[in-house]
mmCIF file of C-alpha atoms in Angstrom:
data_model
loop_
_atom_site.group_PDB
_atom_site.id
_atom_site.type_symbol
_atom_site.label_atom_id
_atom_site.label_comp_id
_atom_site.label_asym_id
_atom_site.label_seq_id
_atom_site.Cartn_x
_atom_site.Cartn_y
_atom_site.Cartn_z
ATOM 1 C CA MET A 247 -18.833 -4.597 8.437
ATOM 2 C CA GLN A 248 -18.891 -4.268 4.692
ATOM 3 C CA VAL A 249 -16.842 -1.561 3.145
ATOM 4 C CA PRO A 250 -16.652 -0.503 -0.557
ATOM 5 C CA GLU A 251 -13.900 -1.749 -2.807
ATOM 6 C CA LEU A 252 -11.230 0.851 -3.380
ATOM 7 C CA THR A 253 -8.251 0.434 -5.532
ATOM 8 C CA GLY A 254 -5.819 2.796 -7.159
ATOM 9 C CA GLY A 255 -7.110 6.336 -6.691
ATOM 10 C CA ALA A 256 -5.232 7.743 -3.668
ATOM 11 C CA SER A 257 -2.255 5.428 -3.844
ATOM 12 C CA PRO A 258 1.193 6.694 -4.879
ATOM 13 C CA PRO A 259 1.604 6.867 -8.618
ATOM 14 C CA ALA A 260 3.205 3.852 -10.322
ATOM 15 C CA ALA A 261 6.148 4.024 -12.696
ATOM 16 C CA SER A 262 5.691 3.514 -16.420
ATOM 17 C CA PRO A 263 5.350 1.099 -18.113
ATOM 18 C CA SER A 264 2.737 -0.460 -15.831
ATOM 19 C CA ALA A 265 -0.481 -2.446 -16.082
ATOM 20 C CA ARG A 266 -3.321 -3.638 -13.946
ATOM 21 C CA HIS A 267 -3.891 -7.323 -13.386
ATOM 22 C CA ARG A 268 -6.904 -9.273 -11.887
ATOM 23 C CA TRP A 269 -4.670 -10.436 -9.024
ATOM 24 C CA ILE A 270 -1.477 -9.085 -7.452
ATOM 25 C CA LEU A 271 0.732 -11.606 -5.612
ATOM 26 C CA HIS A 272 3.263 -10.443 -3.102
ATOM 27 C CA VAL A 273 6.196 -12.892 -2.706
ATOM 28 C CA ASP A 274 8.310 -12.593 0.469
ATOM 29 C CA LEU A 275 11.353 -14.755 1.243
ATOM 30 C CA ASP A 276 11.761 -16.129 4.671
ATOM 31 C CA GLN A 277 14.676 -14.697 6.735
ATOM 32 C CA PHE A 278 16.420 -14.151 3.498
ATOM 33 C CA GLN A 279 20.008 -13.298 4.408
ATOM 34 C CA VAL A 280 20.018 -15.926 7.124
ATOM 35 C CA SER A 281 18.531 -18.520 4.730
ATOM 36 C CA VAL A 282 21.248 -17.801 2.132
ATOM 37 C CA GLU A 283 23.985 -18.278 4.844
ATOM 38 C CA ARG A 284 22.328 -21.507 5.911
ATOM 39 C CA ILE A 285 22.553 -22.854 2.350
ATOM 40 C CA ARG A 286 26.226 -21.895 2.397
ATOM 41 C CA ASP A 287 26.704 -23.500 5.830
ATOM 42 C CA PRO A 288 24.030 -26.115 6.781
ATOM 43 C CA GLY A 289 25.491 -26.187 10.272
ATOM 44 C CA LEU A 290 23.615 -22.954 10.965
ATOM 45 C CA GLU A 291 20.319 -24.713 10.815
ATOM 46 C CA GLY A 292 18.354 -24.553 14.072
ATOM 47 C CA VAL A 293 20.559 -22.017 15.832
ATOM 48 C CA ALA A 294 20.179 -18.268 16.401
ATOM 49 C CA VAL A 295 21.842 -16.491 13.484
ATOM 50 C CA ILE A 296 22.212 -12.624 13.242
ATOM 51 C CA VAL A 297 23.507 -10.860 10.210
ATOM 52 C CA GLY A 298 24.832 -7.330 10.126
ATOM 53 C CA GLY A 299 27.765 -5.010 9.605
ATOM 54 C CA SER A 300 31.095 -6.749 9.766
ATOM 55 C CA GLY A 301 29.704 -9.578 11.843
ATOM 56 C CA ASP A 302 31.387 -8.222 15.017
ATOM 57 C CA PRO A 303 28.562 -7.462 17.531
ATOM 58 C CA GLU A 304 31.020 -5.361 19.580
ATOM 59 C CA GLN A 305 31.611 -2.968 16.673
ATOM 60 C CA PRO A 306 29.828 0.367 17.407
ATOM 61 C CA ARG A 307 27.131 1.763 15.253
ATOM 62 C CA THR A 308 26.218 -1.299 13.270
ATOM 63 C CA VAL A 309 22.766 -2.804 13.072
ATOM 64 C CA VAL A 310 21.125 -6.052 12.516
ATOM 65 C CA THR A 311 20.005 -6.532 8.923
ATOM 66 C CA CYS A 312 18.444 -10.009 9.332
ATOM 67 C CA ALA A 313 17.701 -12.345 12.290
ATOM 68 C CA SER A 314 16.738 -15.935 12.298
ATOM 69 C CA TYR A 315 13.440 -16.969 13.901
ATOM 70 C CA GLU A 316 15.467 -18.421 16.742
ATOM 71 C CA ALA A 317 17.030 -14.995 17.351
ATOM 72 C CA ARG A 318 13.643 -13.298 16.877
ATOM 73 C CA ASP A 319 12.166 -15.437 19.559
ATOM 74 C CA LEU A 320 14.716 -13.767 21.860
ATOM 75 C CA GLY A 321 13.675 -10.277 20.857
ATOM 76 C CA VAL A 322 16.196 -9.524 18.148
ATOM 77 C CA ARG A 323 14.890 -7.439 15.301
ATOM 78 C CA ALA A 324 16.208 -6.003 12.123
ATOM 79 C CA GLY A 325 17.437 -2.418 12.657
ATOM 80 C CA MET A 326 18.431 -3.146 16.243
ATOM 81 C CA PRO A 327 22.017 -2.272 17.233
ATOM 82 C CA MET A 328 24.263 -5.192 17.060
ATOM 83 C CA ARG A 329 25.358 -4.643 20.720
ATOM 84 C CA ALA A 330 21.728 -4.840 21.837
ATOM 85 C CA ALA A 331 21.306 -8.056 19.857
ATOM 86 C CA LEU A 332 24.319 -9.496 21.518
ATOM 87 C CA LYS A 333 22.750 -8.860 24.963
ATOM 88 C CA ARG A 334 19.573 -10.501 23.923
ATOM 89 C CA SER A 335 21.107 -13.457 22.201
ATOM 90 C CA PRO A 336 24.744 -13.924 23.475
ATOM 91 C CA ASP A 337 24.942 -17.397 22.042
ATOM 92 C CA ALA A 338 23.934 -16.485 18.522
ATOM 93 C CA VAL A 339 26.249 -16.846 15.486
ATOM 94 C CA PHE A 340 26.969 -13.305 14.195
ATOM 95 C CA LEU A 341 27.785 -13.000 10.420
ATOM 96 C CA PRO A 342 28.861 -10.033 8.215
ATOM 97 C CA THR A 343 26.477 -8.774 5.623
ATOM 98 C CA ASP A 344 27.585 -10.245 2.140
ATOM 99 C CA HIS A 345 25.992 -7.919 -0.365
ATOM 100 C CA ALA A 346 27.466 -9.722 -3.392
ATOM 101 C CA THR A 347 26.169 -13.117 -2.408
ATOM 102 C CA TYR A 348 22.755 -11.762 -1.553
ATOM 103 C CA ASP A 349 22.623 -9.928 -4.865
ATOM 104 C CA ALA A 350 23.272 -13.227 -6.680
ATOM 105 C CA ALA A 351 20.738 -15.226 -4.651
ATOM 106 C CA SER A 352 18.095 -12.601 -5.160
ATOM 107 C CA ALA A 353 18.738 -12.505 -8.942
ATOM 108 C CA ARG A 354 18.256 -16.305 -9.123
ATOM 109 C CA VAL A 355 14.959 -15.914 -7.134
ATOM 110 C CA MET A 356 13.607 -13.275 -9.551
ATOM 111 C CA GLU A 357 14.641 -15.308 -12.575
ATOM 112 C CA ALA A 358 12.780 -18.186 -11.157
ATOM 113 C CA ILE A 359 9.598 -16.265 -10.513
ATOM 114 C CA ALA A 360 9.767 -14.663 -14.058
ATOM 115 C CA SER A 361 10.247 -18.116 -15.592
ATOM 116 C CA LEU A 362 6.528 -18.838 -14.912
ATOM 117 C CA GLY A 363 5.692 -16.137 -17.459
ATOM 118 C CA HIS A 364 3.980 -13.463 -15.203
ATOM 119 C CA PRO A 365 5.113 -9.818 -14.960
ATOM 120 C CA VAL A 366 7.322 -9.220 -11.935
ATOM 121 C CA GLU A 367 8.002 -6.009 -10.110
ATOM 122 C CA VAL A 368 11.105 -6.417 -7.906
ATOM 123 C CA TRP A 369 11.105 -4.580 -4.488
ATOM 124 C CA GLY A 370 14.421 -5.601 -3.054
ATOM 125 C CA TRP A 371 16.486 -8.689 -2.379
ATOM 126 C CA ASP A 372 13.706 -10.597 -0.725
ATOM 127 C CA GLU A 373 10.371 -9.457 -2.168
ATOM 128 C CA ALA A 374 8.597 -8.890 -5.381
ATOM 129 C CA TYR A 375 5.045 -8.335 -6.762
ATOM 130 C CA VAL A 376 3.650 -10.556 -9.554
ATOM 131 C CA GLY A 377 0.677 -9.765 -11.757
ATOM 132 C CA VAL A 378 -1.610 -12.600 -12.463
ATOM 133 C CA ASP A 379 -4.792 -12.817 -14.593
ATOM 134 C CA ALA A 380 -5.814 -16.404 -13.884
ATOM 135 C CA ASP A 381 -9.280 -17.184 -12.511
ATOM 136 C CA ASP A 382 -7.613 -18.906 -9.495
ATOM 137 C CA PRO A 383 -4.356 -17.346 -8.281
ATOM 138 C CA VAL A 384 -3.585 -19.905 -5.604
ATOM 139 C CA PRO A 385 -2.077 -22.524 -7.894
ATOM 140 C CA VAL A 386 0.107 -19.907 -9.322
ATOM 141 C CA ALA A 387 1.233 -18.761 -5.807
ATOM 142 C CA ALA A 388 1.981 -22.476 -5.017
ATOM 143 C CA ALA A 389 3.849 -22.837 -8.199
ATOM 144 C CA ILE A 390 6.005 -19.768 -7.356
ATOM 145 C CA ARG A 391 6.941 -21.192 -3.993
ATOM 146 C CA GLU A 392 7.854 -24.610 -5.516
ATOM 147 C CA THR A 393 9.842 -23.051 -8.360
ATOM 148 C CA VAL A 394 11.845 -20.780 -6.143
ATOM 149 C CA ALA A 395 12.515 -23.540 -3.601
ATOM 150 C CA ALA A 396 13.690 -25.889 -6.376
ATOM 151 C CA ALA A 397 15.853 -23.275 -8.034
ATOM 152 C CA THR A 398 17.409 -21.701 -5.010
ATOM 153 C CA GLY A 399 16.579 -23.702 -1.890
ATOM 154 C CA LEU A 400 14.863 -20.598 -0.387
ATOM 155 C CA ARG A 401 11.429 -20.615 1.110
ATOM 156 C CA SER A 402 8.766 -17.998 0.794
ATOM 157 C CA ALA A 403 5.307 -16.836 1.648
ATOM 158 C CA VAL A 404 2.718 -15.430 -0.848
ATOM 159 C CA GLY A 405 -0.009 -12.988 -0.215
ATOM 160 C CA ILE A 406 -2.770 -12.536 -2.833
ATOM 161 C CA SER A 407 -5.178 -9.598 -3.347
ATOM 162 C CA ASP A 408 -6.002 -7.042 -5.977
ATOM 163 C CA ASN A 409 -3.548 -4.424 -4.883
ATOM 164 C CA LYS A 410 -0.012 -4.320 -3.536
ATOM 165 C CA GLN A 411 -0.751 -2.977 -0.060
ATOM 166 C CA ARG A 412 -3.477 -5.644 0.660
ATOM 167 C CA ALA A 413 -1.318 -8.351 -0.877
ATOM 168 C CA LYS A 414 1.569 -7.466 1.359
ATOM 169 C CA MET A 415 -0.777 -7.666 4.466
ATOM 170 C CA ALA A 416 -1.974 -11.025 3.173
ATOM 171 C CA THR A 417 1.734 -12.144 3.198
ATOM 172 C CA ASN A 418 2.009 -11.230 6.865
ATOM 173 C CA ILE A 419 -0.881 -13.479 7.580
ATOM 174 C CA ALA A 420 0.595 -16.292 5.416
ATOM 175 C CA LYS A 421 3.811 -16.103 7.270
ATOM 176 C CA LYS A 422 2.053 -17.380 10.431
ATOM 177 C CA TYR A 423 1.653 -20.826 8.789
ATOM 178 C CA PRO A 424 4.402 -23.417 9.215
ATOM 179 C CA VAL A 425 7.317 -22.942 6.902
ATOM 180 C CA ASP A 426 7.440 -26.556 5.646
ATOM 181 C CA GLY A 427 4.682 -28.625 4.132
ATOM 182 C CA ASP A 428 2.233 -28.253 1.241
ATOM 183 C CA PRO A 429 3.394 -25.471 -1.180
ATOM 184 C CA ALA A 430 -0.013 -23.747 -0.822
ATOM 185 C CA ALA A 431 0.242 -23.734 3.010
ATOM 186 C CA ARG A 432 1.922 -20.360 3.246
ATOM 187 C CA VAL A 433 -0.415 -18.653 0.754
ATOM 188 C CA PHE A 434 -3.165 -16.309 1.920
ATOM 189 C CA VAL A 435 -5.914 -14.517 -0.114
ATOM 190 C CA LEU A 436 -7.184 -11.211 1.239
ATOM 191 C CA THR A 437 -9.985 -9.485 -0.665
ATOM 192 C CA GLY A 438 -12.931 -7.287 0.006
ATOM 193 C CA GLU A 439 -14.917 -10.300 0.973
ATOM 194 C CA ASN A 440 -12.816 -11.212 3.986
ATOM 195 C CA TRP A 441 -11.054 -7.865 4.584
ATOM 196 C CA MET A 442 -12.940 -6.777 7.659
ATOM 197 C CA ALA A 443 -13.270 -10.251 9.137
ATOM 198 C CA GLU A 444 -9.446 -10.579 8.945
ATOM 199 C CA MET A 445 -8.391 -7.003 9.643
ATOM 200 C CA GLY A 446 -11.181 -5.247 11.435
ATOM 201 C CA GLU A 447 -10.049 -6.084 15.006
ATOM 202 C CA ARG A 448 -6.359 -5.736 14.268
ATOM 203 C CA PRO A 449 -4.511 -2.621 15.487
ATOM 204 C CA THR A 450 -3.979 0.208 12.906
ATOM 205 C CA ARG A 451 -0.256 -0.682 13.075
ATOM 206 C CA ASP A 452 -0.927 -3.849 11.111
ATOM 207 C CA LEU A 453 -1.960 -1.790 8.083
ATOM 208 C CA HIS A 454 0.802 -1.571 5.546
ATOM 209 C CA SER A 455 2.676 1.793 5.687
ATOM 210 C CA VAL A 456 1.157 2.750 9.123
ATOM 211 C CA GLY A 457 4.121 3.458 11.286
ATOM 212 C CA PRO A 458 4.386 3.781 15.075
ATOM 213 C CA LYS A 459 4.056 7.536 15.092
ATOM 214 C CA THR A 460 0.855 7.447 12.906
ATOM 215 C CA ALA A 461 -0.539 4.645 15.013
ATOM 216 C CA ALA A 462 0.198 6.512 18.191
ATOM 217 C CA LYS A 463 -1.482 9.666 16.847
ATOM 218 C CA LEU A 464 -4.550 7.696 15.871
ATOM 219 C CA ALA A 465 -4.669 5.986 19.273
ATOM 220 C CA ALA A 466 -4.593 9.273 21.013
ATOM 221 C CA ALA A 467 -7.706 10.186 19.044
ATOM 222 C CA GLY A 468 -9.346 6.921 20.163
ATOM 223 C CA VAL A 469 -8.717 5.089 16.763
ATOM 224 C CA ASP A 470 -7.029 1.889 17.927
ATOM 225 C CA THR A 471 -8.254 -0.790 15.420
ATOM 226 C CA VAL A 472 -8.923 -0.956 11.634
ATOM 227 C CA ASP A 473 -12.604 -1.032 12.486
ATOM 228 C CA ASP A 474 -12.164 2.294 14.364
ATOM 229 C CA LEU A 475 -10.401 3.710 11.374
ATOM 230 C CA VAL A 476 -13.095 2.704 8.958
ATOM 231 C CA ASP A 477 -15.574 4.428 11.243
ATOM 232 C CA THR A 478 -13.465 7.762 11.242
ATOM 233 C CA PRO A 479 -14.710 10.334 8.765
ATOM 234 C CA ARG A 480 -12.390 11.201 5.857
ATOM 235 C CA GLN A 481 -12.508 14.900 6.925
ATOM 236 C CA THR A 482 -11.424 14.028 10.455
ATOM 237 C CA LEU A 483 -8.359 12.167 9.123
ATOM 238 C CA ILE A 484 -7.533 15.046 6.769
ATOM 239 C CA GLU A 485 -7.751 17.487 9.738
ATOM 240 C CA MET A 486 -5.375 15.173 11.588
ATOM 241 C CA PHE A 487 -2.877 14.250 8.938
ATOM 242 C CA GLY A 488 -3.369 16.625 6.003
ATOM 243 C CA PRO A 489 -5.147 15.997 2.704
ATOM 244 C CA HIS A 490 -2.636 13.429 1.264
ATOM 245 C CA GLN A 491 -2.013 11.152 4.244
ATOM 246 C CA GLY A 492 -5.505 11.565 5.640
ATOM 247 C CA THR A 493 -7.073 10.441 2.362
ATOM 248 C CA TRP A 494 -4.574 7.621 1.968
ATOM 249 C CA LEU A 495 -5.475 6.329 5.576
ATOM 250 C CA TYR A 496 -9.107 6.443 4.603
ATOM 251 C CA VAL A 497 -8.545 4.399 1.564
ATOM 252 C CA LEU A 498 -6.075 1.997 3.247
ATOM 253 C CA ALA A 499 -8.525 1.186 6.072
ATOM 254 C CA ARG A 500 -10.942 -0.002 3.408
ATOM 255 C CA GLY A 501 -8.495 -2.310 1.744
ATOM 256 C CA GLY A 502 -7.534 0.114 -1.100
ATOM 257 C CA GLY A 503 -4.120 0.362 -2.663
ATOM 258 C CA ASP A 504 -1.977 0.474 -5.791
ATOM 259 C CA GLY A 505 -3.387 -2.025 -8.308
ATOM 260 C CA THR A 506 -0.593 -1.919 -10.943
ATOM 261 C CA ILE A 507 2.551 -3.900 -11.620
ATOM 262 C CA THR A 508 5.535 -2.116 -13.044
ATOM 263 C CA THR A 509 8.159 -4.197 -14.732
ATOM 264 C CA GLU A 510 10.580 -1.445 -15.559
ATOM 265 C CA PRO A 511 11.679 0.808 -12.655
ATOM 266 C CA GLU A 512 11.477 4.544 -12.991
ATOM 267 C CA PRO A 513 14.770 6.219 -13.400
ATOM 268 C CA ALA A 514 16.189 7.290 -10.112
ATOM 269 C CA ARG A 515 15.522 10.993 -9.232
ATOM 270 C CA SER A 516 18.584 11.109 -6.929
ATOM 271 C CA HIS A 517 21.569 9.212 -5.704
ATOM 272 C CA SER A 518 22.972 9.584 -2.183
ATOM 273 C CA LYS A 519 25.798 8.296 0.014
ATOM 274 C CA VAL A 520 26.041 8.477 3.812
ATOM 275 C CA HIS A 521 28.781 7.425 6.172
ATOM 276 C CA THR A 522 28.578 6.753 9.908
ATOM 277 C CA PHE A 523 31.947 7.316 11.384
ATOM 278 C CA PRO A 524 33.393 4.849 14.025
ATOM 279 C CA THR A 525 34.759 7.870 15.843
ATOM 280 C CA ASP A 526 32.980 11.199 15.918
ATOM 281 C CA LEU A 527 34.342 14.008 13.897
ATOM 282 C CA THR A 528 35.133 17.304 15.537
ATOM 283 C CA ASP A 529 37.539 18.782 12.967
ATOM 284 C CA VAL A 530 35.573 20.784 10.411
ATOM 285 C CA ALA A 531 38.345 20.431 7.870
ATOM 286 C CA GLN A 532 38.150 16.636 8.231
ATOM 287 C CA MET A 533 34.433 16.895 7.704
ATOM 288 C CA HIS A 534 34.945 18.766 4.435
ATOM 289 C CA GLY A 535 37.395 16.142 3.350
ATOM 290 C CA ARG A 536 35.103 13.178 3.983
ATOM 291 C CA LEU A 537 32.244 14.957 2.159
ATOM 292 C CA ALA A 538 34.507 15.533 -0.729
ATOM 293 C CA GLU A 539 35.300 11.763 -0.833
ATOM 294 C CA LEU A 540 31.594 10.908 -0.771
ATOM 295 C CA THR A 541 30.795 13.420 -3.456
ATOM 296 C CA ASP A 542 33.574 12.233 -5.759
ATOM 297 C CA ALA A 543 32.476 8.552 -5.392
ATOM 298 C CA LEU A 544 28.794 9.474 -5.896
ATOM 299 C CA LEU A 545 29.391 11.564 -9.028
ATOM 300 C CA ALA A 546 31.442 8.758 -10.569
ATOM 301 C CA GLN A 547 28.382 6.510 -10.310
ATOM 302 C CA ILE A 548 26.117 9.194 -11.753
ATOM 303 C CA VAL A 549 28.344 9.910 -14.662
ATOM 304 C CA ALA A 550 28.576 6.209 -15.454
ATOM 305 C CA GLU A 551 24.766 6.103 -15.738
ATOM 306 C CA GLY A 552 24.793 9.035 -18.089
ATOM 307 C CA ARG A 553 22.822 11.290 -15.778
ATOM 308 C CA VAL A 554 23.130 14.992 -14.907
ATOM 309 C CA VAL A 555 23.034 16.792 -11.474
ATOM 310 C CA PHE A 556 20.977 19.892 -10.833
ATOM 311 C CA ARG A 557 20.727 20.127 -7.002
ATOM 312 C CA VAL A 558 22.990 19.115 -4.067
ATOM 313 C CA ALA A 559 22.038 18.226 -0.577
ATOM 314 C CA VAL A 560 24.115 17.590 2.577
ATOM 315 C CA THR A 561 22.966 15.750 5.732
ATOM 316 C CA VAL A 562 24.726 16.171 9.127
ATOM 317 C CA ARG A 563 23.908 14.045 12.217
ATOM 318 C CA THR A 564 25.479 14.884 15.533
ATOM 319 C CA THR A 565 26.195 12.620 18.516
ATOM 320 C CA THR A 566 22.857 13.594 19.987
ATOM 321 C CA PHE A 567 21.103 12.159 16.805
ATOM 322 C CA PHE A 568 20.049 15.629 15.833
ATOM 323 C CA THR A 569 19.793 15.294 12.026
ATOM 324 C CA ARG A 570 19.391 18.051 9.490
ATOM 325 C CA THR A 571 19.612 18.313 5.685
ATOM 326 C CA LYS A 572 20.358 21.431 3.686
ATOM 327 C CA SER A 573 20.177 21.775 -0.114
ATOM 328 C CA ARG A 574 20.802 24.204 -2.908
ATOM 329 C CA LYS A 575 20.132 24.280 -6.677
ATOM 330 C CA LEU A 576 23.217 24.454 -8.832
ATOM 331 C CA PRO A 577 23.547 27.457 -11.229
ATOM 332 C CA ALA A 578 23.102 24.961 -14.150
ATOM 333 C CA PRO A 579 22.829 21.168 -14.529
ATOM 334 C CA THR A 580 26.274 19.648 -14.660
ATOM 335 C CA THR A 581 28.490 16.485 -14.273
ATOM 336 C CA SER A 582 31.527 18.514 -13.256
ATOM 337 C CA LEU A 583 32.982 17.802 -9.886
ATOM 338 C CA ALA A 584 34.500 21.398 -10.007
ATOM 339 C CA ASP A 585 30.945 22.786 -10.237
ATOM 340 C CA ILE A 586 29.348 20.467 -7.726
ATOM 341 C CA GLU A 587 31.901 20.090 -4.892
ATOM 342 C CA PRO A 588 32.026 23.844 -3.913
ATOM 343 C CA SER A 589 28.324 23.716 -3.293
ATOM 344 C CA VAL A 590 28.805 20.788 -0.945
ATOM 345 C CA HIS A 591 31.320 22.771 1.121
ATOM 346 C CA VAL A 592 29.124 25.841 1.149
ATOM 347 C CA LEU A 593 26.214 23.728 2.525
ATOM 348 C CA LEU A 594 28.366 22.179 5.172
ATOM 349 C CA ASP A 595 29.429 25.601 6.387
ATOM 350 C CA LYS A 596 25.788 26.602 6.926
ATOM 351 C CA PHE A 597 25.492 23.970 9.708
ATOM 352 C CA ASP A 598 26.265 24.781 13.324
ATOM 353 C CA LEU A 599 29.086 22.338 13.913
ATOM 354 C CA ASP A 600 29.740 22.937 17.538
ATOM 355 C CA ARG A 601 28.995 19.242 18.418
ATOM 356 C CA PRO A 602 30.749 16.149 17.342
ATOM 357 C CA VAL A 603 29.415 14.738 14.020
ATOM 358 C CA ARG A 604 28.380 11.173 13.885
ATOM 359 C CA LEU A 605 27.188 10.948 10.191
ATOM 360 C CA LEU A 606 27.692 12.859 6.989
ATOM 361 C CA GLY A 607 25.676 12.397 3.808
ATOM 362 C CA VAL A 608 25.562 13.820 0.274
ATOM 363 C CA ARG A 609 22.510 13.622 -2.014
ATOM 364 C CA LEU A 610 22.692 14.614 -5.756
ATOM 365 C CA GLU A 611 19.436 15.232 -7.489
ATOM 366 C CA LEU A 612 19.221 14.384 -11.110
ATOM 367 C CA THR A 613 17.517 15.849 -14.164
ATOM 368 C CA ASP A 614 15.038 13.729 -16.074
ATOM 369 C CA PRO A 615 17.037 11.482 -18.463
ATOM 370 C CA ASP A 616 14.747 12.547 -21.274
ATOM 371 C CA THR A 617 15.510 16.202 -20.957
#
């Protein structure tokens, strides 16, 4: 089935400055945290390794942040509770999350990619988008893999397309190739020419940004595959999901997406801090105290960035995982703790706190830095 080329349009707006390029490459590092740990300790090669929390799988309320392929083969996944991971892989090596080391390793990776002279948009520790205007992007992708491996010892896969969403899906295909071998072996090109051949029979869940709830809702309507989604009228999708998400699904099914690379991130619109407590809180005064601590630490970060707060939000999660957020606008933009903290306490008092509290969070929304 042939579908029209769709790029840009219904995708989320990109930050400025940004530019379009002939090709967009998505670079994804293999099992990043585990790979960094294996460089530090080569004895971890070939064994199941699970990274998360303090490294103690018996510690409650901690989750897996990265699992080696050996652990994944046993059913361990990122986001899984560490205790569940221990049951699936009792002989695994469990390691704590080392943010400072991962930050440094990621910085070296991004420097290596940027050294090739193409604009780079960083999307986290282990992934980035690269804008390329060459006629043939495959040699560039191979050069990225070689350069990153030589500079850091880390291996990667690269997806190539004309927009971010399709490039990321191309990376998922590239990851199925063996890790070692030719630098171009873990590179895949996904364009309008091979889009339906590669994606048509795949489940809608394989589309980037389609989560399990959306996929389940589509399946309930008889839309199981990308082919099915392409055959679904735009108006039907809008009626099911609303004008924004419905239109986005219509575009996404046809391979559309965001075709820009942004090298300078948009200023943050808010900062937040959350804390999951090892022991549930039942004392309201203690809850107020912990929220005050979170607010103080968060505001110090915001003041250091020269930003100003105009709205406050508080999140509460009970032991039943019932989660709600309440917010209020401040009388005037401010950086004063004396002006902000009372609103935090007022918001907490609006919650029904008759059940033990598992998590508390504070979000401070910020004015535009240019205002």
